[in-house]
């Protein structure tokens, strides 16, 4: 009888974590974030009534969220990854509670909770992926993860704006709470285990400044950060200034949501870009994507407010090429980071997202004081060309 142990029937039936496990987690997370991705800038504009001040608000939030990202390894070391991931889900839900106040303080608190939640989810999920997926399968895992998120980023922005304009603020943000709780339930159903080898040893510094120094000292990690920063700047601009561009040019709020959804509908092309990366090499594919994205953005900025629909079409073309960088860009980091310092370096690497939300609004707030809204896309196009050059020049040919 001592060897007779009763196990829950469903436990042995659960499959080991694979690429579909992380694709499904990311898909549900994307629904939680995409549903109000177009609502947040519109709501901020309704409160502030000035696109330049909206840029400043995004800058403040990104600056505050950056500090949380840098201290994330300390949180993971203290509380374990599964609890940090759980906190990230709850932060997304809490952010929506603040958003429904429809005040400047509530908007600031909601945006900050959203940034902190996304940071916790992104870092921990990347660590889990590097634990359970082989390096040779990173490209397939990333392209599948992006492709599965297509459903969320395609329907979410338009759905969110529709709910917001038709049923009100409580219904729009209530949907986010529902998705965040569903993500939390799915995560605990998978029961992903923490790998002890990923935890830093006592001799390795947990100080965020020391981690930054270690990261900067490695050229390939610096390049991986730049690649991720450039493509993330596009999405920050697309999500914030795309809807604003449609509203300011008179096309309407719904047109802003449709623009974002149309751009995200192209995410299914991530699988194609993944195959292209294997066929032609990651270096060639990403370089081509960056320069093509730059050309489309310059055309969108040149057309500007005179032809908003044509400018929107060029923005959609640039989104197509940015998806190549989404599908392939993260592999540059995953293949370069050392296993014993994944947690520390993943936190520093994740700052690309914080800086991509911090730097563009700050730069655009200056540019917009001299030029029209089309100058935002021209500025971004120049950054894309810069990133494309460095990708071609310094990414190894064997990548």
Short mmCIF file of C-alpha atoms in Angstrom, two decimals:
data_model
loop_
_atom_site.label_atom_id
_atom_site.label_comp_id
_atom_site.label_asym_id
_atom_site.label_seq_id
_atom_site.Cartn_x
_atom_site.Cartn_y
_atom_site.Cartn_z
CA UNK A 1 0.00 0.00 0.00
CA UNK A 2 2.92 2.33 0.59
CA UNK A 3 3.63 2.36 -3.13
CA UNK A 4 0.03 3.01 -4.06
CA UNK A 5 -0.12 6.71 -4.80
CA UNK A 6 -3.16 8.33 -6.34
CA UNK A 7 -2.38 10.98 -8.99
CA UNK A 8 -4.85 13.39 -10.58
CA UNK A 9 -5.88 11.78 -13.87
CA UNK A 10 -5.18 14.83 -16.01
CA UNK A 11 -1.58 15.44 -14.90
CA UNK A 12 0.15 12.69 -16.96
CA UNK A 13 -1.84 13.72 -20.04
CA UNK A 14 -0.28 17.17 -20.19
CA UNK A 15 2.28 17.39 -22.99
CA UNK A 16 5.77 18.81 -22.45
CA UNK A 17 6.16 22.46 -23.35
CA UNK A 18 6.86 23.04 -27.04
CA UNK A 19 6.59 25.85 -29.60
CA UNK A 20 2.78 25.67 -29.50
CA UNK A 21 2.77 26.12 -25.74
CA UNK A 22 4.50 29.48 -25.93
CA UNK A 23 2.61 30.51 -29.06
CA UNK A 24 -0.69 30.01 -27.24
CA UNK A 25 0.46 31.95 -24.18
CA UNK A 26 1.64 34.81 -26.35
CA UNK A 27 -1.60 34.76 -28.35
CA UNK A 28 -3.78 35.18 -25.24
CA UNK A 29 -1.41 37.84 -23.89
CA UNK A 30 -1.70 39.65 -27.21
CA UNK A 31 -5.49 39.71 -26.88
CA UNK A 32 -5.12 41.29 -23.43
CA UNK A 33 -2.88 44.03 -24.81
CA UNK A 34 -4.24 44.50 -28.34
CA UNK A 35 -7.87 45.06 -27.38
CA UNK A 36 -7.16 48.54 -26.06
CA UNK A 37 -3.99 49.34 -28.03
CA UNK A 38 -5.90 51.87 -30.15
CA UNK A 39 -8.17 52.98 -27.32
CA UNK A 40 -5.35 54.21 -25.07
CA UNK A 41 -3.97 56.96 -27.37
CA UNK A 42 -7.49 58.04 -28.30
CA UNK A 43 -8.47 58.18 -24.64
CA UNK A 44 -5.31 60.15 -23.83
CA UNK A 45 -6.09 62.60 -26.63
CA UNK A 46 -9.63 63.06 -25.30
CA UNK A 47 -8.20 63.97 -21.90
CA UNK A 48 -5.30 66.16 -23.05
CA UNK A 49 -6.60 67.51 -26.42
CA UNK A 50 -3.05 67.90 -27.77
CA UNK A 51 -0.96 65.32 -29.64
CA UNK A 52 2.31 66.85 -28.42
CA UNK A 53 1.29 66.48 -24.77
CA UNK A 54 0.22 62.90 -25.53
CA UNK A 55 3.80 62.27 -26.68
CA UNK A 56 5.12 63.70 -23.42
CA UNK A 57 2.76 61.45 -21.44
CA UNK A 58 4.07 58.36 -23.24
CA UNK A 59 7.63 59.52 -22.55
CA UNK A 60 6.98 59.82 -18.81
CA UNK A 61 5.38 56.37 -18.63
CA UNK A 62 8.21 54.72 -20.55
CA UNK A 63 10.83 56.36 -18.33
CA UNK A 64 9.14 55.07 -15.19
CA UNK A 65 8.66 51.60 -16.67
CA UNK A 66 12.33 51.36 -17.62
CA UNK A 67 13.45 51.16 -14.01
CA UNK A 68 11.07 48.24 -13.39
CA UNK A 69 12.52 46.33 -16.33
CA UNK A 70 16.10 46.71 -15.10
CA UNK A 71 15.19 45.40 -11.65
CA UNK A 72 13.25 42.43 -13.02
CA UNK A 73 16.14 39.92 -12.51
CA UNK A 74 16.11 40.76 -8.80
CA UNK A 75 12.37 40.08 -8.67
CA UNK A 76 12.81 36.78 -10.53
CA UNK A 77 15.62 35.77 -8.19
CA UNK A 78 13.54 36.65 -5.13
CA UNK A 79 10.10 35.36 -6.11
CA UNK A 80 10.71 32.88 -8.98
CA UNK A 81 9.58 33.33 -12.55
CA UNK A 82 6.10 31.84 -12.19
CA UNK A 83 5.16 34.46 -9.60
CA UNK A 84 6.59 37.30 -11.68
CA UNK A 85 4.57 36.05 -14.67
CA UNK A 86 1.47 35.89 -12.45
CA UNK A 87 2.08 39.46 -11.29
CA UNK A 88 2.38 40.54 -14.92
CA UNK A 89 -1.09 39.16 -15.70
CA UNK A 90 -2.57 40.91 -12.67
CA UNK A 91 -0.89 44.21 -13.60
CA UNK A 92 -2.62 44.18 -16.99
CA UNK A 93 -5.96 43.73 -15.25
CA UNK A 94 -5.19 46.42 -12.66
CA UNK A 95 -4.25 48.86 -15.40
CA UNK A 96 -7.75 48.63 -16.85
CA UNK A 97 -9.21 49.48 -13.45
CA UNK A 98 -7.26 52.74 -13.52
CA UNK A 99 -8.17 53.48 -17.15
CA UNK A 100 -11.92 53.50 -16.45
CA UNK A 101 -11.52 56.58 -14.23
CA UNK A 102 -10.93 58.57 -17.44
CA UNK A 103 -8.74 61.08 -15.60
CA UNK A 104 -5.17 62.15 -16.20
CA UNK A 105 -3.99 60.43 -13.00
CA UNK A 106 -5.87 57.27 -13.91
CA UNK A 107 -4.50 57.35 -17.45
CA UNK A 108 -0.94 57.67 -16.13
CA UNK A 109 -1.39 54.86 -13.59
CA UNK A 110 -3.09 52.60 -16.13
CA UNK A 111 -0.37 53.09 -18.73
CA UNK A 112 2.32 52.43 -16.11
CA UNK A 113 0.65 49.20 -14.96
CA UNK A 114 0.37 48.13 -18.56
CA UNK A 115 4.08 48.74 -19.18
CA UNK A 116 5.14 46.91 -16.02
CA UNK A 117 2.86 43.97 -16.75
CA UNK A 118 4.12 43.67 -20.31
CA UNK A 119 7.72 43.80 -19.06
CA UNK A 120 7.19 40.97 -16.57
CA UNK A 121 5.42 38.81 -19.15
CA UNK A 122 7.97 39.42 -21.89
CA UNK A 123 11.08 38.67 -19.84
CA UNK A 124 9.73 35.56 -18.14
CA UNK A 125 8.27 34.15 -21.36
CA UNK A 126 11.61 34.60 -23.16
CA UNK A 127 13.37 32.78 -20.33
CA UNK A 128 10.92 29.90 -20.54
CA UNK A 129 11.41 29.71 -24.31
CA UNK A 130 15.19 29.55 -23.98
CA UNK A 131 14.76 26.80 -21.38
CA UNK A 132 12.46 24.56 -23.39
CA UNK A 133 13.28 25.27 -27.07
CA UNK A 134 16.52 24.27 -28.81
CA UNK A 135 18.62 27.01 -30.38
CA UNK A 136 18.13 25.51 -33.83
CA UNK A 137 14.36 25.86 -33.40
CA UNK A 138 14.34 29.49 -32.21
CA UNK A 139 13.51 30.84 -35.67
CA UNK A 140 10.56 28.47 -36.04
CA UNK A 141 9.34 29.20 -32.50
CA UNK A 142 9.47 32.97 -32.94
CA UNK A 143 7.79 32.98 -36.35
CA UNK A 144 4.99 30.72 -35.07
CA UNK A 145 4.54 32.84 -31.96
CA UNK A 146 4.17 36.00 -34.03
CA UNK A 147 1.83 34.29 -36.50
CA UNK A 148 -0.49 33.05 -33.77
CA UNK A 149 -0.72 36.54 -32.34
CA UNK A 150 -2.13 37.72 -35.68
CA UNK A 151 -5.69 36.98 -34.56
CA UNK A 152 -5.33 39.21 -31.52
CA UNK A 153 -3.54 42.10 -33.19
CA UNK A 154 -5.84 41.97 -36.23
CA UNK A 155 -9.23 42.01 -34.53
CA UNK A 156 -8.26 43.45 -31.16
CA UNK A 157 -7.63 47.12 -32.00
CA UNK A 158 -10.78 47.53 -34.11
CA UNK A 159 -12.84 45.51 -31.62
CA UNK A 160 -11.57 47.66 -28.76
CA UNK A 161 -12.42 50.94 -30.49
CA UNK A 162 -15.83 49.56 -31.52
CA UNK A 163 -16.63 48.51 -27.94
CA UNK A 164 -15.31 51.82 -26.61
CA UNK A 165 -17.40 53.96 -28.97
CA UNK A 166 -20.50 51.75 -28.88
CA UNK A 167 -20.70 50.36 -25.35
CA UNK A 168 -18.47 52.65 -23.33
CA UNK A 169 -15.24 52.63 -21.39
CA UNK A 170 -16.21 49.94 -18.86
CA UNK A 171 -16.96 47.36 -21.54
CA UNK A 172 -13.69 48.04 -23.44
CA UNK A 173 -11.46 47.70 -20.39
CA UNK A 174 -13.55 44.88 -18.93
CA UNK A 175 -12.55 42.76 -21.92
CA UNK A 176 -8.89 43.26 -21.00
CA UNK A 177 -9.51 42.01 -17.47
CA UNK A 178 -11.18 38.89 -18.88
CA UNK A 179 -8.25 38.13 -21.22
CA UNK A 180 -5.67 38.76 -18.46
CA UNK A 181 -7.39 36.31 -16.13
CA UNK A 182 -7.69 33.76 -18.97
CA UNK A 183 -3.93 34.11 -19.58
CA UNK A 184 -3.23 33.51 -15.90
CA UNK A 185 -5.37 30.37 -15.89
CA UNK A 186 -3.69 29.03 -19.04
CA UNK A 187 -0.22 29.66 -17.64
CA UNK A 188 -0.91 27.72 -14.46
CA UNK A 189 -2.52 24.93 -16.47
CA UNK A 190 0.77 24.43 -18.36
CA UNK A 191 2.73 24.32 -15.07
CA UNK A 192 5.99 25.56 -16.58
CA UNK A 193 8.89 24.80 -14.24
CA UNK A 194 11.70 27.18 -13.34
CA UNK A 195 15.09 25.97 -14.50
CA UNK A 196 17.53 26.35 -11.57
CA UNK A 197 20.46 26.84 -13.99
CA UNK A 198 19.01 30.16 -15.13
CA UNK A 199 19.28 31.67 -11.68
CA UNK A 200 22.45 33.74 -11.25
CA UNK A 201 25.11 32.47 -8.87
CA UNK A 202 26.03 34.36 -5.74
CA UNK A 203 29.26 35.54 -7.29
CA UNK A 204 27.52 37.23 -10.18
CA UNK A 205 26.24 40.74 -9.51
CA UNK A 206 22.50 41.36 -9.47
CA UNK A 207 23.04 45.11 -9.61
CA UNK A 208 21.21 46.47 -12.69
CA UNK A 209 24.13 48.77 -13.53
CA UNK A 210 26.54 45.82 -13.49
CA UNK A 211 24.19 43.89 -15.76
CA UNK A 212 24.10 46.80 -18.19
CA UNK A 213 27.89 46.86 -18.25
CA UNK A 214 28.05 43.13 -19.00
CA UNK A 215 25.52 43.56 -21.80
CA UNK A 216 27.27 46.51 -23.42
CA UNK A 217 30.60 44.67 -23.32
CA UNK A 218 29.25 42.04 -25.74
CA UNK A 219 29.00 43.36 -29.34
CA UNK A 220 26.50 40.77 -30.54
CA UNK A 221 24.13 41.58 -27.68
CA UNK A 222 24.40 45.27 -28.54
CA UNK A 223 23.52 44.52 -32.15
CA UNK A 224 20.59 42.31 -31.11
CA UNK A 225 19.31 45.19 -28.97
CA UNK A 226 19.56 47.66 -31.87
CA UNK A 227 17.69 45.32 -34.23
CA UNK A 228 14.90 44.90 -31.70
CA UNK A 229 14.83 48.61 -30.87
CA UNK A 230 14.36 49.67 -34.49
CA UNK A 231 11.42 47.40 -35.23
CA UNK A 232 9.81 48.14 -31.86
CA UNK A 233 10.00 51.88 -32.60
CA UNK A 234 7.89 51.21 -35.67
CA UNK A 235 5.14 49.49 -33.70
CA UNK A 236 5.15 52.19 -31.03
CA UNK A 237 4.71 54.80 -33.74
CA UNK A 238 2.17 52.74 -35.65
CA UNK A 239 -0.04 52.07 -32.62
CA UNK A 240 0.08 55.61 -31.23
CA UNK A 241 0.44 57.91 -34.22
CA UNK A 242 -1.47 55.76 -36.70
CA UNK A 243 -4.83 56.24 -34.94
CA UNK A 244 -3.97 59.87 -34.14
CA UNK A 245 -3.13 60.47 -37.80
CA UNK A 246 -6.55 59.14 -38.85
CA UNK A 247 -8.39 61.23 -36.25
CA UNK A 248 -6.50 64.46 -36.92
CA UNK A 249 -6.89 64.17 -40.71
CA UNK A 250 -10.64 63.72 -40.29
CA UNK A 251 -10.90 60.01 -41.14
CA UNK A 252 -12.32 59.20 -37.71
CA UNK A 253 -11.62 56.99 -34.68
CA UNK A 254 -12.85 53.81 -36.32
CA UNK A 255 -10.49 54.39 -39.25
CA UNK A 256 -7.62 54.50 -36.75
CA UNK A 257 -8.64 51.15 -35.33
CA UNK A 258 -9.02 49.68 -38.81
CA UNK A 259 -5.54 50.88 -39.79
CA UNK A 260 -3.94 49.19 -36.80
CA UNK A 261 -5.95 46.00 -37.33
CA UNK A 262 -5.04 45.91 -41.03
CA UNK A 263 -1.37 46.22 -40.19
CA UNK A 264 -1.60 43.44 -37.64
CA UNK A 265 -3.53 41.24 -40.06
CA UNK A 266 -0.23 40.89 -41.89
CA UNK A 267 1.29 39.06 -38.92
CA UNK A 268 0.45 35.74 -40.55
CA UNK A 269 3.32 36.57 -42.92
CA UNK A 270 5.67 35.84 -40.02
CA UNK A 271 5.68 32.19 -41.10
CA UNK A 272 6.72 33.25 -44.62
CA UNK A 273 9.49 35.48 -43.25
CA UNK A 274 10.67 32.61 -41.05
CA UNK A 275 11.03 30.41 -44.12
CA UNK A 276 12.72 33.25 -46.00
CA UNK A 277 15.21 33.59 -43.15
CA UNK A 278 16.10 29.91 -43.42
CA UNK A 279 16.31 30.10 -47.22
CA UNK A 280 18.27 33.33 -47.67
CA UNK A 281 19.77 33.79 -44.21
CA UNK A 282 18.68 35.97 -41.33
CA UNK A 283 21.22 38.70 -42.11
CA UNK A 284 20.06 39.23 -45.70
CA UNK A 285 16.38 38.99 -44.86
CA UNK A 286 16.50 41.46 -41.97
CA UNK A 287 18.65 43.93 -43.89
CA UNK A 288 16.24 43.87 -46.83
CA UNK A 289 13.29 44.30 -44.46
CA UNK A 290 14.83 47.31 -42.76
CA UNK A 291 15.63 49.17 -45.99
CA UNK A 292 12.22 48.37 -47.51
CA UNK A 293 10.52 49.56 -44.32
CA UNK A 294 12.55 52.77 -44.46
CA UNK A 295 11.47 53.47 -48.07
CA UNK A 296 7.78 52.98 -47.25
CA UNK A 297 7.96 55.24 -44.20
CA UNK A 298 9.66 58.02 -46.15
CA UNK A 299 6.90 57.81 -48.76
CA UNK A 300 4.22 57.91 -46.04
CA UNK A 301 5.83 60.97 -44.51
CA UNK A 302 6.20 62.65 -47.89
CA UNK A 303 2.50 62.22 -48.65
CA UNK A 304 1.55 63.25 -45.13
CA UNK A 305 -1.76 64.86 -44.26
CA UNK A 306 -2.48 65.83 -47.88
CA UNK A 307 -3.40 62.23 -48.79
CA UNK A 308 -4.12 60.38 -45.53
CA UNK A 309 -5.43 57.20 -47.16
CA UNK A 310 -2.37 56.91 -49.42
CA UNK A 311 -0.12 57.53 -46.43
CA UNK A 312 -1.99 54.80 -44.56
CA UNK A 313 -1.34 52.41 -47.47
CA UNK A 314 2.42 53.10 -47.26
CA UNK A 315 2.27 52.51 -43.50
CA UNK A 316 0.69 49.12 -44.12
CA UNK A 317 3.47 48.24 -46.56
CA UNK A 318 6.06 49.20 -43.97
CA UNK A 319 4.27 46.98 -41.43
CA UNK A 320 4.69 44.03 -43.78
CA UNK A 321 8.47 44.39 -43.73
CA UNK A 322 8.58 45.07 -39.99
CA UNK A 323 6.98 41.68 -39.39
CA UNK A 324 10.11 40.08 -40.86
CA UNK A 325 12.07 41.68 -38.05
CA UNK A 326 9.52 40.47 -35.51
CA UNK A 327 9.88 36.91 -36.78
CA UNK A 328 13.69 36.87 -36.97
CA UNK A 329 15.04 39.65 -34.77
CA UNK A 330 14.80 37.98 -31.36
CA UNK A 331 16.88 35.03 -32.52
CA UNK A 332 19.93 37.31 -32.68
CA UNK A 333 19.70 37.67 -28.90
CA UNK A 334 18.72 34.08 -28.11
CA UNK A 335 21.66 32.68 -30.06
CA UNK A 336 24.15 35.09 -28.49
CA UNK A 337 23.31 35.15 -24.78
CA UNK A 338 25.19 32.84 -22.42
CA UNK A 339 23.00 30.36 -20.56
CA UNK A 340 24.26 31.25 -17.08
CA UNK A 341 23.33 34.94 -17.43
CA UNK A 342 20.08 34.69 -19.35
CA UNK A 343 17.95 36.34 -16.66
CA UNK A 344 20.27 39.35 -16.27
CA UNK A 345 20.85 39.85 -19.99
CA UNK A 346 17.18 39.25 -20.87
CA UNK A 347 16.19 42.11 -18.58
CA UNK A 348 18.70 44.47 -20.19
CA UNK A 349 17.69 43.27 -23.66
CA UNK A 350 14.03 43.91 -22.79
CA UNK A 351 14.84 47.60 -22.32
CA UNK A 352 14.64 47.95 -26.11
CA UNK A 353 10.88 47.97 -25.66
CA UNK A 354 11.00 50.61 -22.92
CA UNK A 355 13.36 52.79 -24.93
CA UNK A 356 11.24 52.31 -28.05
CA UNK A 357 8.29 53.68 -26.08
CA UNK A 358 10.38 56.40 -24.48
CA UNK A 359 12.57 57.73 -27.28
CA UNK A 360 10.14 58.14 -30.22
CA UNK A 361 7.54 60.25 -28.34
CA UNK A 362 10.35 62.39 -26.94
CA UNK A 363 11.89 62.94 -30.38
CA UNK A 364 8.50 63.41 -32.04
CA UNK A 365 7.45 66.03 -29.49
CA UNK A 366 10.41 68.12 -30.70
CA UNK A 367 9.89 67.36 -34.39
CA UNK A 368 6.16 68.17 -34.21
CA UNK A 369 6.92 71.61 -32.85
CA UNK A 370 8.50 72.46 -36.24
CA UNK A 371 6.79 70.20 -38.79
CA UNK A 372 3.49 68.46 -39.50
CA UNK A 373 2.45 64.99 -38.41
CA UNK A 374 4.02 63.41 -41.51
CA UNK A 375 7.45 64.28 -40.12
CA UNK A 376 6.96 61.53 -37.56
CA UNK A 377 7.09 58.87 -40.28
CA UNK A 378 10.07 60.49 -42.01
CA UNK A 379 12.02 60.46 -38.74
CA UNK A 380 11.20 56.80 -38.23
CA UNK A 381 12.23 55.99 -41.80
CA UNK A 382 15.68 57.46 -41.19
CA UNK A 383 16.06 55.34 -38.06
CA UNK A 384 15.09 52.22 -40.03
CA UNK A 385 17.78 52.94 -42.63
CA UNK A 386 20.35 53.37 -39.84
CA UNK A 387 19.39 50.03 -38.27
CA UNK A 388 19.46 48.33 -41.68
CA UNK A 389 23.02 49.50 -42.28
CA UNK A 390 24.27 48.17 -38.95
CA UNK A 391 22.45 44.87 -39.45
CA UNK A 392 24.16 44.37 -42.81
CA UNK A 393 27.54 45.55 -41.59
CA UNK A 394 27.90 43.73 -38.27
CA UNK A 395 25.53 40.74 -38.14
CA UNK A 396 27.62 37.61 -38.94
CA UNK A 397 27.11 36.20 -42.43
CA UNK A 398 26.53 32.79 -40.92
CA UNK A 399 23.40 33.99 -39.09
#
